XYZ file of C-alpha atoms in Angstrom:
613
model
C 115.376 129.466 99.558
C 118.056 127.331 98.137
C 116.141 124.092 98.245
C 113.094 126.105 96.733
C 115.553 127.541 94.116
C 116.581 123.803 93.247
C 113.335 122.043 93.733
C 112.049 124.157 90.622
C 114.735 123.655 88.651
C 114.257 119.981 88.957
C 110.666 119.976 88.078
C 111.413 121.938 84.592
C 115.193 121.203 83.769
C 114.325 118.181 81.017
C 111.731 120.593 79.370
C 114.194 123.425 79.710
C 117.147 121.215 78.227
C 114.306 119.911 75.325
C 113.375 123.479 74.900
C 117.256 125.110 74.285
C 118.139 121.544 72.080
C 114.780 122.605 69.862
C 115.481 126.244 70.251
C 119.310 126.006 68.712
C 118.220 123.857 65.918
C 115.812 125.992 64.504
C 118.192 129.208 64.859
C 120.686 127.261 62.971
C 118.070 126.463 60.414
C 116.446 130.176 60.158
C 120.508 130.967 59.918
C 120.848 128.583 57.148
C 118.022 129.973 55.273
C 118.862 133.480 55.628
C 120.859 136.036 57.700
C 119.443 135.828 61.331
C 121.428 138.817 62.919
C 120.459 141.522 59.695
C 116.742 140.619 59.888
C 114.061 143.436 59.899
C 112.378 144.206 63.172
C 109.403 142.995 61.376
C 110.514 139.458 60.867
C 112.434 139.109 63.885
C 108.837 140.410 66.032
C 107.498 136.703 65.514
C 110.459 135.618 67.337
C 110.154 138.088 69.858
C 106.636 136.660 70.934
C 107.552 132.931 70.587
C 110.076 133.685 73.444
C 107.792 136.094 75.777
C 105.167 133.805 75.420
C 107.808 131.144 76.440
C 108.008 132.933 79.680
C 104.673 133.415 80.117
C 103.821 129.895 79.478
C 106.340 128.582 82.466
C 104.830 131.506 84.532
C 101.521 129.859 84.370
C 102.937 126.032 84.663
C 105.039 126.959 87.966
C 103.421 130.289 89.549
C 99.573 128.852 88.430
C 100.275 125.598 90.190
C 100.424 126.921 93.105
C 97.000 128.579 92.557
C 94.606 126.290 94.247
C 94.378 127.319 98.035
C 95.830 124.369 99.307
C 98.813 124.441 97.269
C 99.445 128.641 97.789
C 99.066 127.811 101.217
C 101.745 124.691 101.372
C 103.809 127.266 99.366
C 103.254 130.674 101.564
C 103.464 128.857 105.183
C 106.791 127.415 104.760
C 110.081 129.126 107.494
C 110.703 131.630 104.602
C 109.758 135.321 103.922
C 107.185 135.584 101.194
C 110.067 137.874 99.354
C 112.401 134.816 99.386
C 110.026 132.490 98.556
C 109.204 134.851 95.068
C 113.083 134.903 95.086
C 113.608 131.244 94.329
C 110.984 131.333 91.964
C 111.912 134.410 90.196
C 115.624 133.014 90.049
C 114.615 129.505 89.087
C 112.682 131.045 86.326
C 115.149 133.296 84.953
C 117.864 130.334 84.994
C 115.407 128.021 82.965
C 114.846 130.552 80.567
C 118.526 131.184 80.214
C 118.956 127.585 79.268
C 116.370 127.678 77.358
C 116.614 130.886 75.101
C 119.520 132.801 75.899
C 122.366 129.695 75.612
C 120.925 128.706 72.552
C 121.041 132.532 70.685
C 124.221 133.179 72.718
C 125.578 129.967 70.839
C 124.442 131.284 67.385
C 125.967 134.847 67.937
C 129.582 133.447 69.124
C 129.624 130.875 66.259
C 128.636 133.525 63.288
C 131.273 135.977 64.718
C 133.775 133.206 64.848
C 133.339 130.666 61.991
C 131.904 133.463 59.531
C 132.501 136.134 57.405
C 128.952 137.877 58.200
C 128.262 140.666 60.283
C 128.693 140.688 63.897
C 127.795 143.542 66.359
C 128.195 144.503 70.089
C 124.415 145.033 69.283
C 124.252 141.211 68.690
C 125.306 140.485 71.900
C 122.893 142.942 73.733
C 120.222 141.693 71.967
C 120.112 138.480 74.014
C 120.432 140.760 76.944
C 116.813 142.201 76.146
C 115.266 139.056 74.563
C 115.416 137.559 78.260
C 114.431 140.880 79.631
C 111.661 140.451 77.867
C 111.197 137.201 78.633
C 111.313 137.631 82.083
C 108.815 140.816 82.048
C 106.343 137.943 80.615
C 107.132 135.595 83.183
C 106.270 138.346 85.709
C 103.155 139.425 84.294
C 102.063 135.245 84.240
C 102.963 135.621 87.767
C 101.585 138.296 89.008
C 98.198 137.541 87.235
C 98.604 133.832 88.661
C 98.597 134.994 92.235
C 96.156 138.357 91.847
C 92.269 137.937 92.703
C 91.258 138.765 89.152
C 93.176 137.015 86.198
C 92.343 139.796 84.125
C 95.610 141.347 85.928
C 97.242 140.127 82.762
C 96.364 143.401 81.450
C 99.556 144.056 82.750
C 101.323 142.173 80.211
C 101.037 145.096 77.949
C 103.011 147.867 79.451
C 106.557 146.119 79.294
C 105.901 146.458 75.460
C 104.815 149.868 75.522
C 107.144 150.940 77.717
C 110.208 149.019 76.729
C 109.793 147.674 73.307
C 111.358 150.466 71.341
C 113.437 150.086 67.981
C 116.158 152.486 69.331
C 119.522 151.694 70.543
C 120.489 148.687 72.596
C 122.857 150.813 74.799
C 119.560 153.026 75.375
C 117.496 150.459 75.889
C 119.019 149.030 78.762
C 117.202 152.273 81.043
C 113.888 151.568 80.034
C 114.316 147.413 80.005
C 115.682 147.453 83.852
C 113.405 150.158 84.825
C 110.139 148.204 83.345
C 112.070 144.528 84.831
C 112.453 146.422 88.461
C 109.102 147.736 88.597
C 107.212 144.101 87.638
C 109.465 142.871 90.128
C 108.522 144.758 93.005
C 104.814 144.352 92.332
C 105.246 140.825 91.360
C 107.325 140.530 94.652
C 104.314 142.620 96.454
C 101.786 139.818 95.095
C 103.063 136.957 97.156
C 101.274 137.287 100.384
C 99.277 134.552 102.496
C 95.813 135.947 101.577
C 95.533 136.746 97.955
C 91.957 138.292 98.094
C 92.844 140.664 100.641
C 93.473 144.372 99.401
C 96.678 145.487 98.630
C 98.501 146.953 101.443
C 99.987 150.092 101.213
C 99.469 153.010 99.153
C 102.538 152.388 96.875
C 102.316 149.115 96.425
C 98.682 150.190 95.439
C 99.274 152.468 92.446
C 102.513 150.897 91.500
C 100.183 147.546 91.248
C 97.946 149.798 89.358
C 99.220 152.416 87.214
C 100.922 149.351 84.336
C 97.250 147.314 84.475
C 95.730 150.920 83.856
C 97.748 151.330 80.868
C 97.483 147.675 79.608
C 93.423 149.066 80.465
C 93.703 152.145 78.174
C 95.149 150.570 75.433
C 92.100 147.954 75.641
C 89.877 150.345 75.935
C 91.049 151.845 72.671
C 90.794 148.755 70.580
C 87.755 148.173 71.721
C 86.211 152.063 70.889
C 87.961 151.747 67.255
C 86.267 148.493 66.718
C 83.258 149.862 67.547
C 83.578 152.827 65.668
C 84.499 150.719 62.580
C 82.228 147.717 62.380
C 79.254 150.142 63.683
C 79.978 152.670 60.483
C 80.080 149.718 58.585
C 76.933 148.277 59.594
C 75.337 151.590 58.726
C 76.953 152.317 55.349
C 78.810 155.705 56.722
C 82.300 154.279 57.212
C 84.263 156.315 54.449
C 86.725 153.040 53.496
C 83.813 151.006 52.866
C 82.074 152.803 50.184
C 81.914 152.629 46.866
C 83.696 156.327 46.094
C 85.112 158.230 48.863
C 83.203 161.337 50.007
C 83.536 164.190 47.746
C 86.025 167.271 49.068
C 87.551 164.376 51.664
C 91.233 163.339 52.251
C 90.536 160.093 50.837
C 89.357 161.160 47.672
C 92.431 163.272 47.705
C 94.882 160.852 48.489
C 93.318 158.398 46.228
C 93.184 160.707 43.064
C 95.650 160.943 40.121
C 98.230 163.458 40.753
C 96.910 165.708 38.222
C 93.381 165.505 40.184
C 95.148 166.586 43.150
C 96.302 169.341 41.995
C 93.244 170.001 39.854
C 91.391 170.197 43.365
C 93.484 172.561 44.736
C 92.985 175.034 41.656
C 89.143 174.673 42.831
C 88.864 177.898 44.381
C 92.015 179.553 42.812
C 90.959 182.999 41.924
C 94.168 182.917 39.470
C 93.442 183.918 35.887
C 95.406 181.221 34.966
C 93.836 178.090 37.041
C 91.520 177.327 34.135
C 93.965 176.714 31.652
C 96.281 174.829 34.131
C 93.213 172.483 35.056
C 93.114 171.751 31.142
C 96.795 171.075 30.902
C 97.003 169.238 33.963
C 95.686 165.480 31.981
C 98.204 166.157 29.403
C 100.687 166.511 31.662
C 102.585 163.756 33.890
C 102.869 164.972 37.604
C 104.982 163.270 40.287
C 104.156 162.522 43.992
C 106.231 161.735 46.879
C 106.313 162.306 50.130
C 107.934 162.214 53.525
C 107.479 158.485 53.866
C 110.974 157.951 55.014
C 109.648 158.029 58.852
C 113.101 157.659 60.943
C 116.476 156.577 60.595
C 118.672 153.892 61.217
C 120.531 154.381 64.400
C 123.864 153.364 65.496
C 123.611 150.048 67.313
C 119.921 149.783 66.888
C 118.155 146.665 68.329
C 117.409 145.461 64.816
C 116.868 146.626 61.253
C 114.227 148.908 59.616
C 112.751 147.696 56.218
C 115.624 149.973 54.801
C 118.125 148.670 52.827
C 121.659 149.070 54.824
C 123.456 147.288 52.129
C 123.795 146.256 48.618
C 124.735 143.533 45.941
C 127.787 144.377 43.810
C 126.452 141.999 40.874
C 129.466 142.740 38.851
C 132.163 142.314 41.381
C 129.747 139.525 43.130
C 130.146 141.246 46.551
C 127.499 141.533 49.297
C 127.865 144.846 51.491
C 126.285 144.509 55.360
C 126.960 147.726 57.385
C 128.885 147.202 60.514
C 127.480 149.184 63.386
C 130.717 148.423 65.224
C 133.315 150.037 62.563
C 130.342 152.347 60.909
C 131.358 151.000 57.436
C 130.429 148.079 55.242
C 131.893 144.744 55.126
C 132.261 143.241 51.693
C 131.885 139.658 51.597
C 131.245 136.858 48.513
C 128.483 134.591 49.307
C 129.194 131.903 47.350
C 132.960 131.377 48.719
C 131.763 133.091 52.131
C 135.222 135.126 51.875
C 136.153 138.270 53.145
C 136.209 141.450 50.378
C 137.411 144.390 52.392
C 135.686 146.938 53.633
C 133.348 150.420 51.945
C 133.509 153.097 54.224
C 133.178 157.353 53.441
C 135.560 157.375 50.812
C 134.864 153.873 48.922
C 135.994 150.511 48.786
C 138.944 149.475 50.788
C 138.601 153.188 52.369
C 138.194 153.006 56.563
C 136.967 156.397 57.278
C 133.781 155.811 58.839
C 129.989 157.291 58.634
C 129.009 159.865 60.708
C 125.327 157.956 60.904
C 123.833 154.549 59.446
C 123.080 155.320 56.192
C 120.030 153.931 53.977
C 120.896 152.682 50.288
C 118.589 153.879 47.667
C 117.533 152.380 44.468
C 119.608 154.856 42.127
C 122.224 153.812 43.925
C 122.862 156.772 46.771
C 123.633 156.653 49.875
C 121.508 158.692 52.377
C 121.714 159.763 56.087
C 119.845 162.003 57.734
C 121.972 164.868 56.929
C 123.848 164.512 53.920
C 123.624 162.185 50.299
C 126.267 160.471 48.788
C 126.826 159.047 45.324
C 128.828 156.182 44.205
C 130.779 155.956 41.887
C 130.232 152.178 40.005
C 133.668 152.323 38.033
C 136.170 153.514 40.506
C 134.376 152.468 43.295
C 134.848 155.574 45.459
C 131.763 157.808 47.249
C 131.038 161.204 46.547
C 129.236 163.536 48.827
C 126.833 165.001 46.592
C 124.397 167.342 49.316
C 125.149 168.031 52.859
C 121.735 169.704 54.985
C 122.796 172.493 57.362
C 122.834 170.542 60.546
C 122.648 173.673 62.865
C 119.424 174.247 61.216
C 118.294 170.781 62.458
C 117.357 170.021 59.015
C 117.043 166.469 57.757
C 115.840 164.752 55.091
C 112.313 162.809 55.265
C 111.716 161.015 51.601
C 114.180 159.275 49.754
C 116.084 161.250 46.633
C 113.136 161.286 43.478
C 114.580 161.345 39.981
C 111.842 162.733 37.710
C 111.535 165.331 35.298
C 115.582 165.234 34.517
C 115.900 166.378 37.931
C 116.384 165.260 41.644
C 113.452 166.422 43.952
C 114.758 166.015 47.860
C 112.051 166.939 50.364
C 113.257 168.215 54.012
C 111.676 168.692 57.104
C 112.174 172.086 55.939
C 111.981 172.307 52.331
C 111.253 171.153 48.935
C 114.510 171.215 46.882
C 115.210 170.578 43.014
C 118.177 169.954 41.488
C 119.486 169.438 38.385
C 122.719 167.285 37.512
C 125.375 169.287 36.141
C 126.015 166.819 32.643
C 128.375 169.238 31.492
C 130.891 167.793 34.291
C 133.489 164.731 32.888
C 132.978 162.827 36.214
C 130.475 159.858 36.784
C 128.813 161.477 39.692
C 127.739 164.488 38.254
C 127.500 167.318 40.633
C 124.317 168.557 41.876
C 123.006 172.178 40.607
C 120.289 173.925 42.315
C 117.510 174.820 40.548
C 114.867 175.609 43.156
C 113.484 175.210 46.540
C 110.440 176.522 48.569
C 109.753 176.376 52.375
C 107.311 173.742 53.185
C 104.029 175.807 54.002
C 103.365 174.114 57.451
C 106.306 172.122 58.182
C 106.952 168.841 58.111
C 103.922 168.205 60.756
C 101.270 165.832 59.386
C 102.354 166.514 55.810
C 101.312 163.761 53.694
C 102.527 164.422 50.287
C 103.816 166.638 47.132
C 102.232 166.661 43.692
C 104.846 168.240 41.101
C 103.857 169.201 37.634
C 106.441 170.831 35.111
C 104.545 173.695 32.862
C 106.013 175.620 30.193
C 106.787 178.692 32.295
C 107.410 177.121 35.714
C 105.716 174.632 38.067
C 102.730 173.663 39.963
C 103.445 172.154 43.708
C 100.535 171.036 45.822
C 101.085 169.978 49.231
C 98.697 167.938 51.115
C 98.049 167.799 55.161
C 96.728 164.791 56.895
C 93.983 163.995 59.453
C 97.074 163.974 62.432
C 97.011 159.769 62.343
C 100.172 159.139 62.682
C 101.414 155.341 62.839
C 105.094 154.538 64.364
C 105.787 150.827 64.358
C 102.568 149.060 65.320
C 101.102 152.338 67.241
C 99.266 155.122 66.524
C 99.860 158.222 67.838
C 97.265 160.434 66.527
C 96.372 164.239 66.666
C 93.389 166.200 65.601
C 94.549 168.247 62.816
C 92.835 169.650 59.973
C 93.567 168.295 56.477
C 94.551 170.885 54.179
C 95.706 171.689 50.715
C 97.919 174.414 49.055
C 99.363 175.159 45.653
C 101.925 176.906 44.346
C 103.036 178.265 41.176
C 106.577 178.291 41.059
C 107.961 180.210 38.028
C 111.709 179.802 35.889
C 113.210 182.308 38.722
C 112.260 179.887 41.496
C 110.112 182.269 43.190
C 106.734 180.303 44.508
C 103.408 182.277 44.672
C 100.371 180.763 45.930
C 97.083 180.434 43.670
C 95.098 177.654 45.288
C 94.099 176.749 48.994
C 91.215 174.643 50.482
C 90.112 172.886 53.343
C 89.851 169.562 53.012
C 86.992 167.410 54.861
C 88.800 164.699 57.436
C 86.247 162.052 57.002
C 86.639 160.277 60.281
C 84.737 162.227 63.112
C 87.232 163.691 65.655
C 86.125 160.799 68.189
C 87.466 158.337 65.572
C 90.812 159.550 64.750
C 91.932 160.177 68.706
C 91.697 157.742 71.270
C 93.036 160.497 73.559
C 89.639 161.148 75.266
C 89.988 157.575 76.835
C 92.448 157.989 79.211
C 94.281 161.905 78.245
C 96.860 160.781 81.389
C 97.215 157.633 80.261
C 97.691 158.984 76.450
C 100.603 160.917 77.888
C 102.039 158.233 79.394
C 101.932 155.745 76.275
C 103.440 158.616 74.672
C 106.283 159.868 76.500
C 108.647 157.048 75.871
C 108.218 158.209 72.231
C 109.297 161.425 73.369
C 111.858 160.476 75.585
C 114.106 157.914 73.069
C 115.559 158.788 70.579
C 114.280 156.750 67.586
C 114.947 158.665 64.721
C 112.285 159.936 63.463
C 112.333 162.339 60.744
C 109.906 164.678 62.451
C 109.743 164.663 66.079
C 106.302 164.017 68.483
C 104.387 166.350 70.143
C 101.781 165.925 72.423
C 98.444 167.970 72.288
C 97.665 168.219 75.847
C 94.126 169.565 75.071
C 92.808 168.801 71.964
C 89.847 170.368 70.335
C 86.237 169.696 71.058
C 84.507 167.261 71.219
C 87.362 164.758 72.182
C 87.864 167.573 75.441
C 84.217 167.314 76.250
C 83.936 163.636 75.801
C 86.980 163.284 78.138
C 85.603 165.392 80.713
C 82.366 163.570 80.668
C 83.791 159.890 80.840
C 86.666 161.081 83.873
C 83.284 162.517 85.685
C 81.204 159.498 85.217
C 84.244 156.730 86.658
C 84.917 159.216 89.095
C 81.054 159.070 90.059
C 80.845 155.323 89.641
C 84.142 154.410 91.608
C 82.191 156.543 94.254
C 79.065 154.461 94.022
C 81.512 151.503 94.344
C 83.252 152.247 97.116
C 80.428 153.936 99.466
C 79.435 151.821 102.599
C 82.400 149.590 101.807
C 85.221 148.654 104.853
C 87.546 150.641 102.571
C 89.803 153.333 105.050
C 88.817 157.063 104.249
C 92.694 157.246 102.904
C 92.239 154.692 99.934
C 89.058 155.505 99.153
C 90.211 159.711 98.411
C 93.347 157.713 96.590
C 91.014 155.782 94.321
C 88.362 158.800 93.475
C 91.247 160.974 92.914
C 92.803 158.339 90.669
C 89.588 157.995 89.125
C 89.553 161.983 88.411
C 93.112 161.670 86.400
C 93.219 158.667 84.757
C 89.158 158.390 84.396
C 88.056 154.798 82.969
C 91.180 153.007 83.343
C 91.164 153.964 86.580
C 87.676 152.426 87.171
C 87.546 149.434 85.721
C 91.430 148.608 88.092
C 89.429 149.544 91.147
C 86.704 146.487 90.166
C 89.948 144.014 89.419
C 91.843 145.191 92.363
C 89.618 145.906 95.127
C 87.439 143.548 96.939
C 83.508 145.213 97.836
C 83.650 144.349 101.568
C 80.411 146.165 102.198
C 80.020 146.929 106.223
C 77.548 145.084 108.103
C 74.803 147.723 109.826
C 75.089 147.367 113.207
C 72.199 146.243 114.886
C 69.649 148.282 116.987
C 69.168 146.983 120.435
């Protein structure tokens, strides 16, 4: 194993060494150009894939070499278990990619928390941890589709993102990275074997080889059904973002209306004496909308930034303000002279008591966490908590402060609050008064906006509900809810009344805006990490274990048909009685997936008929 071990290191350690002298002088470019360690998760994804696909690049140069039959068999029958021989290469590869990424960052990280003034965090550090966890789950999914009878076992690539690649906290991550890294392993491990068209042995080996490709399946499956779905409405002049006005009484013409048209649709139906007149004020008037479009939080030692500000430019004083995840305060520093200025924490400048949570700068100047709002004070410098949420009522805010109308309009998952500044006060933050609030009329749940309008004698507040698509990061997570409209007359007392509701048409056909039907298993499954970490989100997931018809039909229908086809497929095959129930029962859970792993996994050895004498 040790001569294996060294022999690969030999064949790759100049392109390793040109690969970490390349890698280190473009971080310390990118570093030059801008600050590295406080990049979004956005810009730093780029990065991300340069390195996996690193590792999945070596995977195919040393595991694929070995492809051809002669060489896989001068590699497999050699005085060395098939585990030790994956051993060395598994080791060789994750010391190559050590020089090669990991040295470099780790370089970058210890010279910027040593020779600089900027922002360094434990998260920093842990960070390098996962990028060659990552790395190495590439590597492993080269590998294992290197050495599997069907190269599209790369499919498996995909569930190391879905099931590790989570903006949550590094400290958190570490479960999910080892789990994912333990689990390629063993069926990477489970690959090399003498005769690589032969079926895999053993029941566990069997779904643990086939339970990630299913998933990287499912979520192929998917793209494929919504390109379908759009290029085919397209093509026949129904799709409802290609046309030249939205359809009429849908939630894009809603969305896409003037505020005052939003609310004018709501008044549609209102049976209000008054609705009339409002629909003739409404033009003259100048509605606001917002909404909760401030999807999660910042969390303490997260893996890397949101497109949030976490900091701010003191113009005046010609300070720059990064938030330290390891003291929970901000860390002043000039960027010209690169020298220290102190530190900003709950109480102000040069004041150390920390946050309670990462909090998100606004553009009026606030500070906001998920709980409470803060004000600060440009003269003196010092903070100001200016609204705390009950926390035991596990409310939190989900839209940044809006100042319109003289007022400050903070949507909750909970409520709709307005406020008024007390001007009266002699201080710069002016206390907050309250001047109103209503309970949002069906939660927080696929809410998609509120349409204000100030009348003489009170207000009109129109809340809009989505479709259930729901997009977190670069997924959707979609539910089949019904878009719907209410409005509310709120008069001078604060008391709301409703005088408008409708139903509002979802435009996409339920098989459009769900890809549950696919795979509802597999859904669950793609879903539950979401559930499981905690990522801040403003409003938590749920999962609709049966949706609606037709998505529950159309489910049904597609797990009966693979269940019947993997049938078809294995009858009158050598296939033991055992596997085959495995497979249809598979086949009846996870439904296509399921079927199209059975083609890539399992040879059709189809018995011979013995012959009549």
């Amino acid at each position: 194993m040790k001569d294996l071990y060294f022999s690969e290191l030999r064949r790759f350690r100049w392109l390793a060494l040109a690969a970490a002298v390349v890698n280190l002088l473009l971080l310390v470019f990118l570093n030059r150009v801008t600050n590295l360690l406080q990049m979004s998760f956005l810009e730093a994804l780029p990065m991300l894939f340069i390195f996996m696909s690193v590792g999945l690049v070596l995977a195919i140069a040393q595991v694929g070499s070995y492809r051809k039959p002669s060489q896989w068999t001068w590699l497999m029958h050699r005085p060395l278990a098939p585990s030790r021989i994956f051993g060395a290469l598994a080791l060789s590869a994750l010391t190559l990619l050590t020089v090669a990424i990991s040295l470099p960052m780790l370089a970058l990280v210890i010279g910027t928390d040593v020779m600089t003034t900027r922002v360094v965090d434990l998260r920093h550090y842990l960070l390098i941890a996962h990028l060659l966890g990552f790395t190495m789950m590439a590597w492993m999914a080269g590998a294992h589709a290197c050495v599997s009878r069907s190269r599209a076992a790369i499919a498996i690539f995909f569930a190391p993102l879905v099931l590790s690649l989570h903006l949550v906290s590094t400290i958190a991550l570490l479960v999910p990275v080892m789990l994912t890294l333990v689990w390629l392993g063993y069926i990477t491990l489970r690959s090399f074997r003498a005769n690589r068209e032969a079926p895999i042995q053993g029941i566990a080996t069997l779904l643990a080889t086939a339970l990630p490709l299913q998933l990287g399946l499912f979520l192929f499956c998917a793209v494929i059904f919504r390109f379908l779905f759009v290029t085919g409405g397209i093509l026949l002049g129904v799709d409802p973002l290609n046309t030249d006005y939205p359809p009429k009484g849908g939630l894009i013409e809603t969305e896409r209306s003037e505020p005052h048209e939003e609310i004018a649709l709501g008044l549609v139906n209102s049976e209000d004496p008054r609705a009339s007149s409002w629909q003739t004020q409404l033009p003259l008037l100048e509605p606001t909308r917002f909404g909760p479009w401030l999807k999660r939080f910042p969390l303490h030692q997260q893996l890397s930034n949101f497109q949030l500000p976490t900091g701010w430019y003191d113009k005046e004083r010609k300070i720059d303000w990064t938030f330290s995840h390891d003291e929970m305060l901000f860390i002043g520093r000039d960027p010209e002279s690169g020298t220290t200025k102190g530190v900003f924490g709950r109480g102000g400048a040069n004041e150390t008591t920390p946050f309670l949570a990462v909090p998100v700068a606004t553009d009026e100047g606030d500070l906001l966490t998920p709980h409470t709002l803060y004000g600060i004070d440009d003269d003196t410098q010092t903070v100001e908590q200016r609204l705390a949420l009950q926390m035991s009522e596990k409310e939190q805010f989900t839209a940044m402060p809006q100042r319109a109308f003289d007022r400050v309009l903070i949507l909750t998952n909970q409520r709709l609050i307005v406020l008024r500044e007390d001007h009266r006060a002699a201080a710069n933050i002016k206390p907050l008064l309250s001047d109103w609030a209503i309970e949002l009329p069906r939660g927080s749940q696929n809410l998609e906006s509120v349409t204000l309008a100030e009348l003489m004698d009170g207000w009109l507040v129109s809340f809009v509900y989505g479709n259930g698509m729901r997009q977190i990061g670069f997924s959707q997570f979609n539910t089949t809810a019904s878009p719907w409209q209410q409005v509310l007359f709120v008069d001078a007392d604060g008391n709301g009344r409703v005088v408008g509701e409708r139903e509002i048409n979802p435009d996409f056909p339920v098989l459009q805006r769900t890809y549950w039907w696919v795979s509802p298993v597999m859904d669950l499954v793609r879903t539950m990490p979401e559930m499981a970490l905690d990522k801040g989100l403003t409003w938590p997931m749920t999962v609709t274990i049966f949706p609606r018809a037709p998505a529950l039909y159309t489910a049904l229908v597609l797990i009966l048909l693979s269940t019947g086809a993997a049938w078809w497929w294995i009858r009158g095959t050598r296939m033991p009685v055992g596997r085959r129930r495995v497979w249809l029962v598979n086949c009846a859970l996870i439904g296509l997936p399921a079927l199209l792993s059975l083609f890539l996994l399992e040879p059709r050895e189809v018995k011979q008929r013995e012959a009549r004498i």
